[in-house]
Each structure stands twice: as structure tokens, then as C-alpha cells.
Short mmCIF file of C-alpha atoms and ligand atoms in Angstrom, two decimals:
data_model
loop_
_atom_site.label_atom_id
_atom_site.label_comp_id
_atom_site.label_asym_id
_atom_site.label_seq_id
_atom_site.Cartn_x
_atom_site.Cartn_y
_atom_site.Cartn_z
CA MET A 28 203.88 38.78 257.60
CA THR A 29 203.27 35.01 257.27
CA HIS A 30 205.99 33.32 255.20
CA VAL A 31 204.51 30.69 252.89
CA LEU A 32 206.63 28.28 250.85
CA ILE A 33 205.21 27.23 247.49
CA THR A 34 207.15 24.49 245.72
CA GLY A 35 206.69 24.23 241.97
CA GLY A 36 205.59 27.86 241.75
CA ALA A 37 207.05 28.24 238.26
CA GLY A 38 204.88 25.40 236.93
CA PHE A 39 201.34 25.52 235.61
CA ILE A 40 199.25 25.25 238.78
CA GLY A 41 201.95 26.77 241.01
CA ALA A 42 202.23 29.97 238.95
CA ASN A 43 198.45 30.38 238.99
CA LEU A 44 198.45 29.75 242.75
CA VAL A 45 201.18 32.36 243.34
CA ARG A 46 199.03 35.03 241.70
CA ARG A 47 195.91 33.92 243.54
CA LEU A 48 197.63 34.01 246.95
CA LEU A 49 199.35 37.35 246.36
CA SER A 50 196.00 38.99 245.72
CA ALA A 51 193.92 36.99 248.25
CA ARG A 52 196.33 37.19 251.22
CA PRO A 53 198.03 40.61 251.43
CA ASP A 54 199.75 39.62 254.69
CA TRP A 55 201.50 36.58 253.15
CA LYS A 56 205.02 36.62 251.77
CA LEU A 57 205.53 33.86 249.20
CA VAL A 58 208.80 31.97 248.90
CA ASN A 59 208.66 30.24 245.52
CA LEU A 60 210.98 27.22 245.37
CA ASP A 61 211.40 25.64 241.94
CA LEU A 62 214.13 23.75 240.10
CA LEU A 63 213.05 25.20 236.74
CA THR A 64 212.94 21.90 234.90
CA TYR A 65 211.64 21.91 231.32
CA ALA A 66 208.17 22.52 232.85
CA GLY A 67 209.09 25.53 234.97
CA ASP A 68 209.10 28.95 233.36
CA LEU A 69 209.92 32.13 235.23
CA SER A 70 208.91 34.32 232.30
CA TRP A 71 205.32 33.70 233.47
CA LEU A 72 206.18 35.55 236.66
CA ALA A 73 208.49 38.19 235.15
CA ASP A 74 206.18 41.01 236.25
CA LEU A 75 206.69 39.90 239.88
CA GLU A 76 210.41 40.67 239.84
CA GLY A 77 211.12 42.98 242.75
CA HIS A 78 207.67 42.31 244.27
CA PRO A 79 207.99 42.84 248.04
CA ARG A 80 205.93 39.71 248.82
CA HIS A 81 207.32 37.23 246.29
CA VAL A 82 210.82 35.81 246.32
CA PHE A 83 212.10 33.12 243.97
CA GLU A 84 214.52 30.41 245.12
CA ARG A 85 215.95 28.02 242.54
CA ALA A 86 216.48 24.69 244.32
CA ASP A 87 216.18 20.95 243.76
CA LEU A 88 213.98 19.20 246.32
CA ALA A 89 215.92 16.00 245.78
CA GLU A 90 219.02 17.76 247.23
CA ARG A 91 218.39 18.02 250.97
CA ALA A 92 221.07 20.70 251.52
CA GLN A 93 219.37 22.98 249.00
CA VAL A 94 216.04 22.64 250.81
CA ASP A 95 217.71 23.31 254.16
CA ALA A 96 219.29 26.46 252.76
CA VAL A 97 215.93 27.88 251.66
CA PHE A 98 214.44 27.31 255.15
CA GLU A 99 217.56 28.86 256.66
CA ARG A 100 216.96 32.03 254.66
CA HIS A 101 213.21 32.36 255.35
CA PRO A 102 211.06 31.80 258.47
CA ILE A 103 208.59 29.50 256.70
CA GLU A 104 205.32 28.80 258.57
CA LEU A 105 203.10 27.27 255.88
CA VAL A 106 204.01 25.00 252.95
CA ALA A 107 202.07 24.27 249.75
CA HIS A 108 203.95 21.46 248.01
CA LEU A 109 203.24 21.30 244.28
CA ALA A 110 206.66 20.61 242.73
CA ALA A 111 206.74 17.33 240.87
CA GLU A 112 207.38 15.68 237.57
CA SER A 113 203.79 15.71 236.35
CA HIS A 114 203.41 14.15 232.90
CA VAL A 115 202.29 10.52 232.59
CA ASP A 116 203.77 9.98 229.11
CA ARG A 117 207.21 11.17 230.22
CA SER A 118 207.01 8.83 233.23
CA ILE A 119 206.58 5.93 230.83
CA LEU A 120 209.70 7.02 228.93
CA GLU A 121 211.85 7.77 232.05
CA PRO A 122 210.40 6.62 235.40
CA ALA A 123 213.49 7.18 237.59
CA ILE A 124 213.28 11.00 237.38
CA PHE A 125 209.78 10.72 238.86
CA VAL A 126 211.02 8.73 241.83
CA ARG A 127 213.81 11.23 242.44
CA SER A 128 211.70 14.40 242.39
CA ASN A 129 208.32 13.14 243.58
CA VAL A 130 209.36 10.59 246.21
CA LEU A 131 212.81 11.62 247.45
CA GLY A 132 211.96 15.30 246.91
CA THR A 133 208.81 15.02 249.04
CA GLN A 134 210.63 13.15 251.83
CA ASN A 135 213.39 15.78 251.96
CA LEU A 136 210.81 18.55 252.16
CA LEU A 137 208.87 16.70 254.90
CA ASP A 138 212.04 16.20 256.94
CA VAL A 139 213.15 19.82 256.71
CA ALA A 140 209.66 21.25 257.26
CA ARG A 141 209.21 19.04 260.35
CA ALA A 142 212.58 20.03 261.77
CA ARG A 143 211.61 23.69 261.25
CA LYS A 144 208.22 23.10 262.91
CA VAL A 145 206.00 24.52 260.15
CA ARG A 146 202.39 25.09 261.19
CA ARG A 147 200.74 23.43 258.19
CA PHE A 148 201.90 21.43 255.16
CA LEU A 149 199.65 20.95 252.13
CA HIS A 150 200.66 18.08 249.87
CA VAL A 151 199.15 18.53 246.40
CA SER A 152 198.36 15.16 244.90
CA THR A 153 196.22 13.69 242.17
CA ASP A 154 193.15 11.53 241.55
CA GLU A 155 195.43 9.24 239.50
CA VAL A 156 196.63 7.56 242.71
CA TYR A 157 193.23 5.79 242.85
CA GLY A 158 193.81 4.01 239.54
CA THR A 159 190.97 3.58 237.08
CA LEU A 160 187.16 3.26 237.17
CA GLY A 161 184.73 1.22 235.09
CA ALA A 162 181.60 2.73 233.61
CA THR A 163 180.15 3.78 236.98
CA GLY A 164 181.25 5.03 240.40
CA LYS A 165 183.52 7.81 241.66
CA PHE A 166 186.75 8.04 243.63
CA SER A 167 186.22 9.03 247.26
CA GLU A 168 188.95 9.75 249.81
CA SER A 169 188.63 6.16 251.09
CA THR A 170 189.05 4.50 247.68
CA PRO A 171 192.14 2.24 247.95
CA LEU A 172 195.25 3.49 246.18
CA ALA A 173 195.92 1.54 242.96
CA PRO A 174 198.20 3.65 240.75
CA ASN A 175 198.85 2.37 237.23
CA SER A 176 201.58 4.59 235.74
CA PRO A 177 205.07 5.36 237.03
CA TYR A 178 203.86 8.96 237.55
CA SER A 179 200.85 8.00 239.66
CA ALA A 180 202.87 5.37 241.54
CA SER A 181 205.41 8.05 242.49
CA LYS A 182 202.60 10.37 243.63
CA ALA A 183 200.98 7.55 245.65
CA ALA A 184 204.36 6.88 247.28
CA SER A 185 204.62 10.55 248.24
CA ASP A 186 201.05 10.49 249.62
CA LEU A 187 202.00 7.56 251.84
CA LEU A 188 205.14 9.31 253.09
CA VAL A 189 203.01 12.33 254.01
CA ARG A 190 200.53 10.03 255.76
CA ALA A 191 203.40 8.40 257.67
CA ALA A 192 204.74 11.80 258.76
CA PHE A 193 201.35 12.60 260.27
CA HIS A 194 200.88 9.25 262.01
CA THR A 195 204.45 8.80 263.24
CA PHE A 196 205.41 12.35 264.14
CA GLY A 197 202.10 14.20 264.41
CA PHE A 198 203.31 16.37 261.52
CA PRO A 199 200.44 18.75 260.52
CA ALA A 200 200.05 17.60 256.90
CA VAL A 201 196.95 17.78 254.73
CA THR A 202 196.71 16.05 251.32
CA SER A 203 194.59 17.14 248.37
CA ARG A 204 193.83 15.01 245.29
CA CYS A 205 192.56 16.79 242.22
CA SER A 206 191.35 15.79 238.78
CA ASN A 207 192.59 17.13 235.40
CA ASN A 208 193.30 20.86 235.43
CA TYR A 209 193.07 23.14 232.41
CA GLY A 210 193.60 26.87 231.94
CA PRO A 211 196.27 29.41 231.01
CA ARG A 212 200.01 28.60 231.10
CA GLN A 213 199.72 24.80 230.97
CA PHE A 214 202.75 23.23 229.30
CA PRO A 215 201.77 22.19 225.78
CA GLU A 216 202.48 18.48 226.32
CA LYS A 217 199.15 17.98 228.11
CA LEU A 218 195.98 17.15 226.17
CA ILE A 219 194.20 20.52 225.97
CA PRO A 220 197.16 22.85 225.24
CA LEU A 221 198.74 20.27 222.90
CA MET A 222 195.55 20.03 220.86
CA ILE A 223 195.12 23.83 220.77
CA ALA A 224 198.75 24.36 219.68
CA ASN A 225 198.62 21.67 217.00
CA ALA A 226 195.27 22.85 215.66
CA LEU A 227 196.46 26.46 215.48
CA ALA A 228 199.45 25.23 213.45
CA ASP A 229 197.22 22.93 211.30
CA GLN A 230 199.17 19.92 212.56
CA PRO A 231 197.68 16.47 213.33
CA LEU A 232 195.95 15.97 216.70
CA PRO A 233 197.08 12.65 218.26
CA VAL A 234 194.20 10.91 220.05
CA TYR A 235 195.23 7.81 222.00
CA GLY A 236 193.30 4.60 221.33
CA ASP A 237 189.59 5.13 220.72
CA GLY A 238 189.50 8.54 222.47
CA GLN A 239 186.73 7.32 224.80
CA GLN A 240 188.80 7.59 228.00
CA VAL A 241 187.00 9.87 230.45
CA ARG A 242 188.63 12.64 232.48
CA ASP A 243 187.03 15.09 234.94
CA TRP A 244 188.07 18.63 233.96
CA ILE A 245 188.53 21.42 236.49
CA HIS A 246 189.61 24.99 235.83
CA VAL A 247 192.96 25.73 237.47
CA ASP A 248 191.43 28.70 239.35
CA ASP A 249 188.89 26.37 240.99
CA HIS A 250 191.75 24.07 242.02
CA CYS A 251 193.69 27.04 243.44
CA ASP A 252 190.63 28.12 245.47
CA GLY A 253 190.50 24.59 246.89
CA LEU A 254 194.22 24.61 247.69
CA LEU A 255 193.90 27.87 249.63
CA ALA A 256 190.93 26.46 251.59
CA ALA A 257 192.79 23.21 252.34
CA LEU A 258 195.93 25.08 253.39
CA GLU A 259 193.97 27.24 255.83
CA ARG A 260 191.14 24.99 256.97
CA GLY A 261 192.04 21.38 256.12
CA ARG A 262 192.32 19.05 259.10
CA PRO A 263 195.80 17.57 259.64
CA GLY A 264 195.99 13.93 258.58
CA GLU A 265 193.00 14.29 256.24
CA VAL A 266 192.70 13.92 252.46
CA TYR A 267 190.43 16.16 250.34
CA ASN A 268 189.37 15.38 246.77
CA PHE A 269 188.83 18.23 244.31
CA GLY A 270 187.13 17.82 240.95
CA GLY A 271 185.32 19.87 238.34
CA GLU A 272 182.17 17.69 238.17
CA CYS A 273 182.71 17.70 234.43
CA GLU A 274 183.36 14.21 233.08
CA LEU A 275 184.06 14.09 229.36
CA PRO A 276 185.54 11.59 226.90
CA ASN A 277 188.80 12.86 225.37
CA LEU A 278 187.32 12.85 221.87
CA THR A 279 184.53 15.19 222.96
CA VAL A 280 187.11 17.62 224.36
CA VAL A 281 189.15 17.48 221.15
CA ARG A 282 186.11 17.97 218.92
CA THR A 283 184.93 20.91 221.07
CA LEU A 284 188.35 22.55 220.72
CA LEU A 285 188.27 22.13 216.95
CA ARG A 286 184.83 23.70 216.86
CA ILE A 287 185.96 26.70 218.96
CA LEU A 288 189.00 27.12 216.72
CA GLY A 289 187.02 26.70 213.50
CA LYS A 290 189.28 23.81 212.40
CA ASP A 291 188.45 20.62 210.49
CA GLU A 292 187.98 17.30 212.34
CA ARG A 293 190.15 15.66 209.71
CA LEU A 294 193.12 16.95 211.73
CA ILE A 295 192.39 14.17 214.27
CA ARG A 296 194.78 11.17 214.13
CA TYR A 297 194.01 8.06 216.15
CA VAL A 298 197.34 6.72 217.39
CA ALA A 299 198.36 3.69 219.47
CA ASP A 300 197.01 3.86 223.01
CA ARG A 301 199.08 4.99 226.02
CA PRO A 302 200.40 1.83 227.76
CA GLY A 303 198.40 1.13 230.94
CA HIS A 304 195.99 3.96 230.05
CA ASP A 305 193.42 4.56 232.81
CA ARG A 306 189.95 4.35 231.28
CA ARG A 307 187.88 6.63 233.44
CA TYR A 308 188.32 9.07 236.35
CA ALA A 309 185.45 10.62 238.32
CA ILE A 310 185.74 12.44 241.61
CA ASP A 311 183.47 12.61 244.62
CA CYS A 312 184.34 15.96 246.23
CA GLU A 313 181.52 16.16 248.78
CA LYS A 314 183.99 16.16 251.68
CA ALA A 315 185.72 19.32 250.42
CA LYS A 316 182.35 20.96 249.91
CA ALA A 317 181.12 20.08 253.40
CA GLU A 318 184.32 20.72 255.38
CA LEU A 319 186.09 23.44 253.40
CA GLY A 320 183.07 25.28 252.02
CA TRP A 321 184.57 24.88 248.54
CA ARG A 322 182.94 24.01 245.23
CA PRO A 323 184.00 24.26 241.58
CA GLN A 324 182.55 27.44 240.10
CA ARG A 325 183.84 27.85 236.53
CA ARG A 326 181.81 26.40 233.63
CA PHE A 327 183.82 24.19 231.28
CA ASP A 328 182.51 25.78 228.05
CA GLU A 329 183.43 29.28 229.25
CA GLY A 330 186.75 28.22 230.77
CA LEU A 331 187.74 26.32 227.64
CA ALA A 332 186.91 29.25 225.34
CA ALA A 333 188.96 31.59 227.58
CA THR A 334 191.83 29.08 227.56
CA VAL A 335 191.79 28.96 223.76
CA ASP A 336 191.89 32.78 223.73
CA TRP A 337 194.90 32.71 226.07
CA TYR A 338 196.82 30.31 223.81
CA ARG A 339 195.88 32.34 220.73
CA ALA A 340 197.31 35.44 222.44
CA HIS A 341 200.49 33.61 223.56
CA GLN A 342 201.50 31.80 220.39
CA GLU A 343 205.02 33.17 220.66
CA TRP A 344 205.48 31.50 224.06
CA VAL A 345 204.14 28.21 222.70
CA ALA A 346 206.34 28.44 219.60
CA ARG A 347 209.41 29.12 221.76
CA ILE A 348 208.74 26.01 223.86
CA ARG A 349 207.95 23.83 220.89
CA SER A 350 211.13 24.77 219.08
CA GLY A 351 213.48 23.76 221.92
CA ALA A 352 214.11 20.49 223.78
CA TYR A 353 210.37 19.85 223.48
CA ARG A 354 211.00 18.79 219.87
CA ASP A 355 213.09 15.80 221.02
CA TYR A 356 210.36 14.74 223.46
CA TYR A 357 207.67 15.18 220.81
CA ASP A 358 209.57 13.09 218.28
CA ARG A 359 210.22 10.38 220.87
CA GLN A 360 206.59 10.33 221.99
CA TYR A 361 204.80 10.73 218.68
CA GLY A 362 207.46 10.21 215.99
CA GLY A 363 206.17 8.04 213.17
CA ARG A 364 202.69 7.90 214.69
CA LEU A 365 201.30 11.00 213.03
CA SER A 366 201.15 9.86 209.42
CA PRO A 367 198.77 11.78 207.18
CA GLY A 368 195.30 10.44 206.56
CA GLY A 369 193.86 10.01 210.05
CA GLY A 370 192.10 6.65 210.19
CA ALA A 371 189.81 4.77 212.50
CA PRO A 372 190.16 4.70 216.29
CA ARG A 373 192.58 2.06 217.59
P1 NAD B 403 204.08 21.27 236.12
O1 NAD B 403 204.82 20.14 235.51
O2 NAD B 403 203.49 22.31 235.25
O3 NAD B 403 205.02 22.03 237.17
C1 NAD B 403 205.83 21.35 238.08
C2 NAD B 403 206.88 22.30 238.61
O4 NAD B 403 207.68 21.56 239.56
C3 NAD B 403 207.83 22.84 237.54
O5 NAD B 403 207.92 24.25 237.64
C4 NAD B 403 209.18 22.16 237.86
O6 NAD B 403 210.30 22.97 237.53
C5 NAD B 403 209.06 21.91 239.35
N1 NAD B 403 209.91 20.79 239.80
C6 NAD B 403 209.97 19.53 239.28
N2 NAD B 403 210.87 18.78 239.93
C7 NAD B 403 211.40 19.58 240.90
C8 NAD B 403 212.39 19.38 241.92
N3 NAD B 403 213.05 18.22 242.02
N4 NAD B 403 212.65 20.40 242.76
C9 NAD B 403 212.00 21.59 242.64
N5 NAD B 403 211.09 21.85 241.69
C10 NAD B 403 210.78 20.85 240.84
O7 NAD B 403 202.97 20.58 237.05
P2 NAD B 403 201.49 21.06 237.39
O8 NAD B 403 200.57 20.55 236.36
O9 NAD B 403 201.51 22.50 237.72
O10 NAD B 403 201.23 20.19 238.71
C11 NAD B 403 201.61 20.69 239.99
C12 NAD B 403 201.27 19.65 241.04
O11 NAD B 403 199.87 19.36 241.01
C13 NAD B 403 201.98 18.31 240.85
O12 NAD B 403 202.36 17.82 242.11
C14 NAD B 403 200.93 17.41 240.22
O13 NAD B 403 201.15 16.06 240.55
C15 NAD B 403 199.67 17.95 240.87
N6 NAD B 403 198.44 17.81 240.08
C16 NAD B 403 198.39 18.26 238.78
C17 NAD B 403 197.18 18.14 238.07
C18 NAD B 403 197.07 18.63 236.64
O14 NAD B 403 196.05 18.38 236.01
N7 NAD B 403 198.05 19.34 236.09
C19 NAD B 403 196.06 17.57 238.69
C20 NAD B 403 196.16 17.12 240.01
C21 NAD B 403 197.35 17.26 240.69
O1 DAU B 404 194.04 13.46 236.77
C1 DAU B 404 195.01 14.37 237.21
C2 DAU B 404 196.23 14.29 236.31
O2 DAU B 404 195.86 14.88 235.07
C3 DAU B 404 197.46 14.97 236.89
O3 DAU B 404 197.85 14.30 238.05
C4 DAU B 404 198.62 14.96 235.88
O4 DAU B 404 199.71 15.70 236.39
C5 DAU B 404 198.13 15.61 234.60
O5 DAU B 404 199.15 15.52 233.62
C6 DAU B 404 196.88 14.90 234.10
O6 DAU B 404 197.18 13.55 233.68
P1 DAU B 404 196.56 12.91 232.36
O7 DAU B 404 197.40 11.80 231.91
O8 DAU B 404 195.10 12.62 232.55
O9 DAU B 404 196.67 14.19 231.40
P2 DAU B 404 197.05 14.34 229.85
O10 DAU B 404 196.73 15.76 229.49
O11 DAU B 404 198.41 13.83 229.55
O12 DAU B 404 196.00 13.39 229.13
C7 DAU B 404 194.60 13.58 229.27
C8 DAU B 404 193.93 12.48 228.48
O13 DAU B 404 194.18 12.68 227.07
C9 DAU B 404 194.45 11.08 228.79
O14 DAU B 404 193.38 10.16 228.72
C10 DAU B 404 195.44 10.81 227.66
C11 DAU B 404 194.84 11.57 226.48
N1 DAU B 404 195.81 12.08 225.49
C12 DAU B 404 196.85 12.84 225.97
C13 DAU B 404 197.81 13.32 225.10
C14 DAU B 404 198.97 14.15 225.62
C15 DAU B 404 195.66 11.82 224.15
O15 DAU B 404 194.69 11.15 223.72
N2 DAU B 404 196.61 12.31 223.28
C16 DAU B 404 197.68 13.03 223.71
O16 DAU B 404 198.53 13.42 222.86
#
């Protein structure tokens, strides 16, 4: 049995990856390390309780002793590192938490994994480390890092620490950088689940600025396929971009969701733009296709409709989240900005 550590396995992508790996690799035992912040939710994995090949370990990556203890208990050979503070808007409100978990947390994990001589370490990063694009062009793996938000700066810092571990110590680390994921179980602070949840509740849909910012959308299952390929076949020291080859302005995504849900476009509210908002992301993922034999397979229209169905079927889960501490965040982020009447783009 190969012991594989997944950090952040109670989060959106991590939980989807846990399920993918359990079915795809019957000889892998998964050690799921997660702090269970506001974004982690074990109820998603409740059916795995007692599963012989999945064990959950609550630990904080920023506390080195807690990471050591997990490696002491399990003979970890492979690591997929996903745990992070992941939301740009929260990083603008409270940057220091992002440095603690994403930078210090990654360094602690690197140190312990190196001391324990793991065979392969996959660092899961983001296209946001490249900054922003104008009307043309795509990010390739050699695009210089130019992060613009506290979140992306903390991820870029962690990418550089991983790079340093490879160059200085020969540590077998691979880095992946992916575009915007969507799919089931995403925390409803991110664009797509937030818009679905608000529309289902007939509440205003806050679109930042003019809504013409472009993101490249990838289904979480396509990302997870890429992560498995990079973990098994990625070359140490290399970076691999993943993207959905599906660039869309935010407003198009929001309007499509309203159409699927049969809701009125008058629910849209144009609110003040996100500070430092990156205008456009686009990903060149030819390297992953050529070297890993990977490509995105899910169509956005089908994936989005299935995602809407998932949120429709899990309204209780969404309501539970939105009634708790989420309320304070929502009021801090949007309070006073969602006046009735909509209005023109800002
Ligand atoms: P998420 O916020 O849904 O989940 C993150 C998980 O990490 C949570 O379960 C949380 O409890 C855990 N965590 C946070 N701090 C921790 C700490 N100090 N110690 C242990 N666990 C901690 O995030 P996600 O959207 O699933 O993203 C996962 C990873 O993928 C992140 O590294 C993110 O930067 C990267 N990524 C995300 C996207 C996307 O579109 N969501 C795209 C590209 C890359
Ligand atoms: O590109 C990969 C990144 O994608 C990941 O690294 C991040 O972890 C993930 O959160 C995501 O970052 P974004 O900032 O692009 O995602 P978000 O869903 O927050 O926003 C998507 C776009 O929608 C962005 O242009 C901002 C806009 N937006 C978002 C929210 C929450 C709105 O217009 N209104 C909103 O209320």
C-alpha cells in the first residue's frame, strides 16, 4: 500500500481529489491532513468514515510539530499539497492569515517531507501567480511571476520556496498552476456558487466593476485528472499549467447561470470593483498535454448545468454555511453595496 498525503482534503478541490484517487488507485492509502478552517468541511466526506484507505488528520500546517506528528504516524511516500487560504477577497481583508498558512505552512511541509525522504511532492498552485493579461496572449510556464493580490503573492512565495527546495536540496517537487475551477462542493464565496446560491434565493448578484474580466474555467474533475498525472509523471523541478481552454467574461458566466436557473437578469447588481482586480487570465497548457498526456475533457455548458443541479440538490448545505460565520464575511465584503435597483456597470 502506497501512503499518500493530501493536504487540504476537506476543501473543494481536495475533497474531489480524495474521491478520484480512492477509485483510481486501489493500492493507495490516503492520509487527509486539514485544519478545517471555515472552508474545510468533513461532512462532504462523511461516507468515508471507517474507510480502510482514507484516514483524516486534523492539523495546522503552520505548526511544524503538528506536521511532524502526522508523518510520525504514517509512512508517507507521496504528497499532494493543496491546503491553503484560497479566496482573493478575503486576502484583501486579512492578508496575514494567507502568509501564515500558504507560506509558512508550505515551508513546514517541505521541511518535514524532505526529512522523511518522500518520493514525490506535488505543489498545487494557481495561474494567478502570473498576474494579469491584456487583450491577447496566454500564460506559459515561463511567464514571469507578477502576483497582484495578497493571495496570489502568498502562492507565488510558496512556489518559489518549492523551487528553492528542488534547486538547493534536490527535493523531488513538481508544481502545477491551474485556472479557475468550478464544480460540486465549492464554497459559496466564489463566483459560480455564490451566484447560484443568491439566484436560488432571489437575492442580488454582485458583479464587480464592468463584469468584463475574463477567467478560464476548468471543471474540478479535469483539474484532479491533471493532478494525478503530475503526481505520477511530472518531472521534478518542473511546472505544469492546467486550464479549461474556456475563457469567458464574468458577466457571460453570470447571465448563463441566470438562464439555466430561469431567473431574471434584473437580479444583477454592478458593485465597486475588487481592488487590484486582474483583468484577464488565459492558460497555455500545451506542456501538460505533451508531457503528461492530459487534456481538459468536460464541456463548460454541461459541467455548469450539472453544477447548478448539484447546488439545487444541496440547498440545505448552502443554507447552513450561509447562516453561520459566513454572514459576517458577507456583510463585510458586500454590506451596503447591494442596494436594490441594479444600475450600470462601474
Ligand atoms: P478551499 O479553500 O476550498 O480549501 C482549502 C482547504 O485547506 C480547506 O479545507 C482548509 O481547511 C485547508 N487549510 C487552510 N489552511 C490550512 C492550514 N494552515 N493547515 C491545514 N489545512 C489548511 O480551496 P480550493 O479551492 O480547494 O483550493 C485548493 C488548492 O488549489 C489551493 O492551494 C489553491 O490555491 C489551489 N487552486 C485553486 C483553484 C480554484 O479555482 N479553486 C485554482 C487553482 C489552484
Ligand atoms: O485562477 C485561479 C484562482 O481562481 C484560484 O487560485 C483561487 O483560489 C480561486 O478563488 C479563483 O480566484 P478568482 O479570484 O478568479 O475567483 P472568484 O470566484 O473569487 O472570482 C472570479 C471572478 O469573478 C473574478 O474576476 C472576480 C469576480 N467576482 C467574484 C465574486 C466573488 C465578482 O464579480 N463578484 C463576486 O461576488
